[in-house]
PDB file of C-alpha atoms in Angstrom:
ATOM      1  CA  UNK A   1     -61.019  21.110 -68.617  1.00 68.00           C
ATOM      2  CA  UNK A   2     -61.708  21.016 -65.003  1.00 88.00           C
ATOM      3  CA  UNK A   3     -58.721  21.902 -62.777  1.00 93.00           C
ATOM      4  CA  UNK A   4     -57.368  18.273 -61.609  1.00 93.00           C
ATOM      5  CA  UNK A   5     -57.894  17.273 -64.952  1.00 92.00           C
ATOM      6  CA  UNK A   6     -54.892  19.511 -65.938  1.00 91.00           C
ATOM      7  CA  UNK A   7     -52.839  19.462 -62.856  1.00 92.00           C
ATOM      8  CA  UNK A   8     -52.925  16.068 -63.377  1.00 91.00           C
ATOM      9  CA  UNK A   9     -51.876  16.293 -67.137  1.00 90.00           C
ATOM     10  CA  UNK A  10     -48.889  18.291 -65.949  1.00 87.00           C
ATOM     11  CA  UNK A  11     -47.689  16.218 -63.036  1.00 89.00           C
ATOM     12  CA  UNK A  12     -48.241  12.686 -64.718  1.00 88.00           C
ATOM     13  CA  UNK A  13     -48.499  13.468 -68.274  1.00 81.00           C
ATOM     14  CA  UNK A  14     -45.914  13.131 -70.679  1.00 74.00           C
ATOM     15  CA  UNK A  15     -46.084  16.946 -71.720  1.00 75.00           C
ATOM     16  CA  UNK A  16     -42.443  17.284 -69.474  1.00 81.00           C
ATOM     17  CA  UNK A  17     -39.321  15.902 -69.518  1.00 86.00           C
ATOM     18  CA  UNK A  18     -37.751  14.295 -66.624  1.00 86.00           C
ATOM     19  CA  UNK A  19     -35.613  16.928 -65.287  1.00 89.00           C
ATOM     20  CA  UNK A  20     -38.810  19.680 -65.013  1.00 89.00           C
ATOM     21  CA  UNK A  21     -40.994  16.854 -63.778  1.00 89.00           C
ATOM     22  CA  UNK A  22     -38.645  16.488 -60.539  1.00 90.00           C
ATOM     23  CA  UNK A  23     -38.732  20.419 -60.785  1.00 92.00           C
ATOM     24  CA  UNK A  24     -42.211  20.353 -60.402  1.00 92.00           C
ATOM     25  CA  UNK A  25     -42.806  17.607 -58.053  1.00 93.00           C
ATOM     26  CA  UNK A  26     -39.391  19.599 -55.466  1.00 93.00           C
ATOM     27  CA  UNK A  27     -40.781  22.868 -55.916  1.00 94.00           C
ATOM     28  CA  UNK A  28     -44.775  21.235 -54.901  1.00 95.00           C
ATOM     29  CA  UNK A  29     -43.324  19.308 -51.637  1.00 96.00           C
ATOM     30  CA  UNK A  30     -41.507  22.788 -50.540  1.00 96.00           C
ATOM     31  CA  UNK A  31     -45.070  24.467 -50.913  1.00 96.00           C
ATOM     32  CA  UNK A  32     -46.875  21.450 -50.035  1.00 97.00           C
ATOM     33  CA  UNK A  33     -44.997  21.569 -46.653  1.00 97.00           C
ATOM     34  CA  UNK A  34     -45.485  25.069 -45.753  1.00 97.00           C
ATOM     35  CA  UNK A  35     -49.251  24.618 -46.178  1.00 97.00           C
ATOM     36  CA  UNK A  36     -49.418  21.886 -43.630  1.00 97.00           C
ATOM     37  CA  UNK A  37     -47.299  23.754 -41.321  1.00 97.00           C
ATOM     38  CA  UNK A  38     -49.556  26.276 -41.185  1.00 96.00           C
ATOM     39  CA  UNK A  39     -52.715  24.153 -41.071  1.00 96.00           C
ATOM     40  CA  UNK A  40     -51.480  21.834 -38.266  1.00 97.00           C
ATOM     41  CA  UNK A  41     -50.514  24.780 -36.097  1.00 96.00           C
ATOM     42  CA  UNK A  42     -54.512  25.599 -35.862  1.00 95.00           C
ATOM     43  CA  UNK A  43     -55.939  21.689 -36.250  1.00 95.00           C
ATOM     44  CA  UNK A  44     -59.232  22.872 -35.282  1.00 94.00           C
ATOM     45  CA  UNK A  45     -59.459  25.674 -37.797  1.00 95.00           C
ATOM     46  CA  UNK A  46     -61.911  25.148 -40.472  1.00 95.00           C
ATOM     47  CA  UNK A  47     -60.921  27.190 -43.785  1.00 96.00           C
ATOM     48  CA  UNK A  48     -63.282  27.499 -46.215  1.00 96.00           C
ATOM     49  CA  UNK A  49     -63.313  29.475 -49.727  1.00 96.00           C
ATOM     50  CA  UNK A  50     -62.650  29.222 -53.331  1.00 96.00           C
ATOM     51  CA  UNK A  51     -59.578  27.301 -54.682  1.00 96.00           C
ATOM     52  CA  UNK A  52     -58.425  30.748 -56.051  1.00 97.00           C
ATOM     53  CA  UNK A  53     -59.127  32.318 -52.478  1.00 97.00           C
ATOM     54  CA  UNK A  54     -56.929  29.664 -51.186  1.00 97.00           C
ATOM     55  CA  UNK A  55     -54.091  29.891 -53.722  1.00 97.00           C
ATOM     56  CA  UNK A  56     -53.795  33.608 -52.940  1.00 97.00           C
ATOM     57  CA  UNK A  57     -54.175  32.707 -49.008  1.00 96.00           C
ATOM     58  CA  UNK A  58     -50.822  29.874 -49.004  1.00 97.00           C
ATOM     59  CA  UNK A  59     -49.176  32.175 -51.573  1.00 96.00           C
ATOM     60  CA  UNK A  60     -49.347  29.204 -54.571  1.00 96.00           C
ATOM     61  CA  UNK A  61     -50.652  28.927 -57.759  1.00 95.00           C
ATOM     62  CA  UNK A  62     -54.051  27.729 -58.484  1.00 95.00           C
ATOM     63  CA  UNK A  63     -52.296  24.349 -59.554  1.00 94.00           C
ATOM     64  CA  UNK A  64     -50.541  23.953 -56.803  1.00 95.00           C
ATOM     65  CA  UNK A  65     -53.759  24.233 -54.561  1.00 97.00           C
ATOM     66  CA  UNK A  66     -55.595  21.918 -56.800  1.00 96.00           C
ATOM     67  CA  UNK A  67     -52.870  19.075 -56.137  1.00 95.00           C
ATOM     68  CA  UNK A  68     -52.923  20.041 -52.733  1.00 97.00           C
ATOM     69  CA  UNK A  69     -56.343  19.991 -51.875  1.00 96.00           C
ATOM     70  CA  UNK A  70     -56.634  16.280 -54.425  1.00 95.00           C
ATOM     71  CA  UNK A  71     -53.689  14.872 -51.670  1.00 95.00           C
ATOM     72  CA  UNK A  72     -55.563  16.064 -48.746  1.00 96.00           C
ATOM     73  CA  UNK A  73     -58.868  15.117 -49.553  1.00 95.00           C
ATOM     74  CA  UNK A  74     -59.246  11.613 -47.825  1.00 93.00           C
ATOM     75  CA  UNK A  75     -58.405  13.461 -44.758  1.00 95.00           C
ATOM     76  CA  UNK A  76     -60.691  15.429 -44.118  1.00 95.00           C
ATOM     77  CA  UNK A  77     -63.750  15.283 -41.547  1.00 93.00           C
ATOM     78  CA  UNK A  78     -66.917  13.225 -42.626  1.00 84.00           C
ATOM     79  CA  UNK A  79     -66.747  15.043 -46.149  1.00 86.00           C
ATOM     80  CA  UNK A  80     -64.937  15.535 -49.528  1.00 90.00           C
ATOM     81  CA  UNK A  81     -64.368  18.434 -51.705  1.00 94.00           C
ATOM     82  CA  UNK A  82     -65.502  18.350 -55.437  1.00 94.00           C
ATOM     83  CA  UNK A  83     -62.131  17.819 -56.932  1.00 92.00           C
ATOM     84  CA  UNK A  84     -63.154  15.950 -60.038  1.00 93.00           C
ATOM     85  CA  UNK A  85     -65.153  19.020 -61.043  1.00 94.00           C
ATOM     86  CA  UNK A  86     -63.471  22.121 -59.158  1.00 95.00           C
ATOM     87  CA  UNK A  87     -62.933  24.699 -60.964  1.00 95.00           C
ATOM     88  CA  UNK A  88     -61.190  28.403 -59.665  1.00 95.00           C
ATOM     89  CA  UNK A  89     -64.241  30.126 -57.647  1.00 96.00           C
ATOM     90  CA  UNK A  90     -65.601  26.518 -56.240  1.00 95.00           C
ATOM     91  CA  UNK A  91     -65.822  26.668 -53.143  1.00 96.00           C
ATOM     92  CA  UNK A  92     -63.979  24.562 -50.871  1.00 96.00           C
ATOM     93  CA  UNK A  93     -63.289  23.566 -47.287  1.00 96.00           C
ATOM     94  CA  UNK A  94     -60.084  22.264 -45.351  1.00 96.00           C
ATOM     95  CA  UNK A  95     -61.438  20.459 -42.550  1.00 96.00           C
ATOM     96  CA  UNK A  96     -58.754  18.233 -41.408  1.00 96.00           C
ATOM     97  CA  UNK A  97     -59.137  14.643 -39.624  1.00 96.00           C
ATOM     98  CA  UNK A  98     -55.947  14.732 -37.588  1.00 97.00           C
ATOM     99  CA  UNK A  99     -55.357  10.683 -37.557  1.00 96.00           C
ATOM    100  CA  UNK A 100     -56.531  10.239 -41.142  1.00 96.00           C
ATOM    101  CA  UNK A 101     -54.036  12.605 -42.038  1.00 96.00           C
ATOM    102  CA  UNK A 102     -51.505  11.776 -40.604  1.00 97.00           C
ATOM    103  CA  UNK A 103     -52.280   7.386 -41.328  1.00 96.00           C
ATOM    104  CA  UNK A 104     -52.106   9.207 -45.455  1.00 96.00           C
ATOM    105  CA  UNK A 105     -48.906  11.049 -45.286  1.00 96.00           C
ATOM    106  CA  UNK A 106     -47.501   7.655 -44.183  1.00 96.00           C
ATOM    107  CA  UNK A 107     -49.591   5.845 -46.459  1.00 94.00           C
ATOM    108  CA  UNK A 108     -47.401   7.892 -49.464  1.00 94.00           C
ATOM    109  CA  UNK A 109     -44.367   7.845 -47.655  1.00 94.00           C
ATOM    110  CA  UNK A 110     -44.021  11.461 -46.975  1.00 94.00           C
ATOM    111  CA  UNK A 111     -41.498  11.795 -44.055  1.00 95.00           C
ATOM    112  CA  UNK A 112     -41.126  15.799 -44.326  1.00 95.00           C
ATOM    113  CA  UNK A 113     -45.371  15.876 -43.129  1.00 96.00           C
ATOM    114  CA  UNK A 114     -45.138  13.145 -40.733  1.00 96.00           C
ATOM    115  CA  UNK A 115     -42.170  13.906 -39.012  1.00 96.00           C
ATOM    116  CA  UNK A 116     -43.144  17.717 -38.655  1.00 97.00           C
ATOM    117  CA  UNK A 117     -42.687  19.340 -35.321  1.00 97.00           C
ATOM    118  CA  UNK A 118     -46.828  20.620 -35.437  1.00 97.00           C
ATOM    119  CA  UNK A 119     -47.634  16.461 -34.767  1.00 97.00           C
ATOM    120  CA  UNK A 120     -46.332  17.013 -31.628  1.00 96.00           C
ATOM    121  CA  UNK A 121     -49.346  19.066 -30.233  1.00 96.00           C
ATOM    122  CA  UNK A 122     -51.999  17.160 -31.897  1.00 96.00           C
ATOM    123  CA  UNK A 123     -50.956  13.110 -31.361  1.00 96.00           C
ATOM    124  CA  UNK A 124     -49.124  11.741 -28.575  1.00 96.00           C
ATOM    125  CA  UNK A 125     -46.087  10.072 -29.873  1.00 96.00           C
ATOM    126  CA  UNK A 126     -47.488   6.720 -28.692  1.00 97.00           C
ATOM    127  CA  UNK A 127     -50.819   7.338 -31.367  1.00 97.00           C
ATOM    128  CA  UNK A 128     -48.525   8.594 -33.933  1.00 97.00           C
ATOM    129  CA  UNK A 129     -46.711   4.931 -33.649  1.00 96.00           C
ATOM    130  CA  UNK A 130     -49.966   3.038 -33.314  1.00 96.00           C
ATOM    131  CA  UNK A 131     -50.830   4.753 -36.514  1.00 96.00           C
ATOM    132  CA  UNK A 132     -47.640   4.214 -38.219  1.00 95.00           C
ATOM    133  CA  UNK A 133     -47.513   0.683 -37.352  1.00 94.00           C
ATOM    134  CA  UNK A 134     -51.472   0.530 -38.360  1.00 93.00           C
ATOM    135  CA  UNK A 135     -50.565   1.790 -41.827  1.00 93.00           C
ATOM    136  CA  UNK A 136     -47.364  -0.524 -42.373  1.00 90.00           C
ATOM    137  CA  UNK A 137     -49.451  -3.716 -41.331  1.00 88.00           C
ATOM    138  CA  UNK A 138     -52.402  -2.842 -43.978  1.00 86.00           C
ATOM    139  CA  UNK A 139     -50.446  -3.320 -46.784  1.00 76.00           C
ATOM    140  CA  UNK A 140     -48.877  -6.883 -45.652  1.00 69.00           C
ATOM    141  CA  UNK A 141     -50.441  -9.672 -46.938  1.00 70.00           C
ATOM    142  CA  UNK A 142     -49.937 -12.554 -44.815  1.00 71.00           C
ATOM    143  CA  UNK A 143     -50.189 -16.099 -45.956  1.00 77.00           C
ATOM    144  CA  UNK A 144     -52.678 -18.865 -43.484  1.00 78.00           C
ATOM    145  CA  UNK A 145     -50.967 -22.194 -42.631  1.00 83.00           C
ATOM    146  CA  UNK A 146     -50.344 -24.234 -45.711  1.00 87.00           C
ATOM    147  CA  UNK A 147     -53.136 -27.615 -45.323  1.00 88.00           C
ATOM    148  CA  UNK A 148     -51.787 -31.175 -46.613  1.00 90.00           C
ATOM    149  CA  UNK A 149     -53.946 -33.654 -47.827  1.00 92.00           C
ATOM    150  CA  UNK A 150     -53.262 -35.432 -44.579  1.00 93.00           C
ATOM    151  CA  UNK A 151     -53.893 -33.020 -42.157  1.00 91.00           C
ATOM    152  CA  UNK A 152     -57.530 -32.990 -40.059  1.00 91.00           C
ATOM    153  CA  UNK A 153     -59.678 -30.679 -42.271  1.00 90.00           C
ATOM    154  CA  UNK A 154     -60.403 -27.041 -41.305  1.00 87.00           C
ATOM    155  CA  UNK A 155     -63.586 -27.697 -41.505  1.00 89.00           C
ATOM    156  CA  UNK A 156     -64.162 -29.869 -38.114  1.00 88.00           C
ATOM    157  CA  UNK A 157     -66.018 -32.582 -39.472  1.00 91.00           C
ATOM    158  CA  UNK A 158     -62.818 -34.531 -38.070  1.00 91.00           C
ATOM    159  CA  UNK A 159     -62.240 -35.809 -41.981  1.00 92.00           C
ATOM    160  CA  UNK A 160     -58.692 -35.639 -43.583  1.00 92.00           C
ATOM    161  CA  UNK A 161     -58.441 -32.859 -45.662  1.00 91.00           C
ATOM    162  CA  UNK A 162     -58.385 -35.172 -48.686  1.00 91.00           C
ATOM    163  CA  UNK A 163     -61.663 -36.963 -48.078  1.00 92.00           C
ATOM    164  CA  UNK A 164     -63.184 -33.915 -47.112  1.00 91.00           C
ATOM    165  CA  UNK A 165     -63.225 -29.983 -48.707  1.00 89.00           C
ATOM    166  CA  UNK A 166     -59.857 -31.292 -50.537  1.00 83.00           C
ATOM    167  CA  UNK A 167     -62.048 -33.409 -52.830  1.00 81.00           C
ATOM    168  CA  UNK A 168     -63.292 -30.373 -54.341  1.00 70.00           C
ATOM    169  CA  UNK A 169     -60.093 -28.804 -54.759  1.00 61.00           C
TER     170      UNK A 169
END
C-alpha cells in the first residue's frame, strides 16, 4: 500500500475513534507548523531527497511527511511530487511557490501558517491581503440580475424577453 494510501486510512478512516483522531490531527498541525517555519525562513531553498530523508531531516515520522508533503503539493513551483505512488526512498522535492502557498493555507483555513511571522519577509502585507481577499471571493457564487418576461432581452435584438430567448425557456 503506497504511503498516502495509508496516511490517509489513518487520518480519514474509521480505524480511530474520535478522541485519537483530534490527537492525531493536534499533534500533525504542531509538526506541520514547525516544518513551514523552517521552510519559509529560506523561501528560495530547494530541498530535495527521499520522504524518509525528509522525515529524519523535520524530525517526524514518515507519515507525518507523507501528509505533509500531500498538503503542500499544489504549492509548489511548475511541478508535483508523486504522492499517489510515493513510497519511503522516492525521491522528492520541496520547491515552494510563495503566493500559491500562501492563497492554500487560506484556502483550508489554516490561520497558524498564514498568520506566521516568516510571511513577513516574503509578501508585503498589501499581497498577502490581495491574496486573502482573492481566495475568499473564489468561493462566492454570485447570482446575475434576475430577467422578467417583460424586460428588453439580453440578447439585443430589442425583443421582450418573452417573445424572444424566453420562448425557449
Amino acid at each position: 500500500m503506497a504511503l498516502l494510501e495509508t496516511w490517509r486510512n489513518l487520518a480519514y478512516g474509521d480505524g480511530l475513534n474520535d478522541k485519537k483522531r483530534e490527537e492525531l490531527w493536534s499533534g500533525y498541525f504542531k509538526i506541520e507548523k514547525g516544518i513551514y517555519e523552517q521552510i519559509l525562513s529560506n523561501p528560495q531553498e530547494v530541498i530535495t531527497g527521499t520522504v524518509k530523508e525528509l522525515a529524519e531531516k523535520y524530525d517526524t515520522e514518515i507519515l507525518i511527511m507523507t501528509g505533509f508533503l500531500d498538503g503542500i503539493n499544489e504549492s509548489l513551483k511548475g511541478y508535483e511530487n508523486p504522492i499517489d505512488t510515493m513510497e519511503e526512498d522516492t525521491e522528492v522535492k520541496i520547491e515552494i511557490d510563495p503566493e500559491s502557498l500562501y492563497y492554500h493555507m487560506v484556502e483550508a483555513k489554516a490561520t497558524w501558517l498564514y498568520e506566521l511571522p516568516q510571511w513577513d519577509a516574503i509578501l508585503t502585507p498589501e499581497r498577502r491581503k490581495e491574496l486573502y481577499k482573492e481566495q475568499k471571493a473564489s468561493g462566492t457564487i454570485r447570482k446575475g440580475k434576475k430577467i422578467f418576461p417583460n424586460d428588453p432581452c439580453p440578447c439585443g435584438s430589442g425583443k421582450k424577453y418573452k417573445k424572444c430567448c424566453g420562448k425557449n425557456a
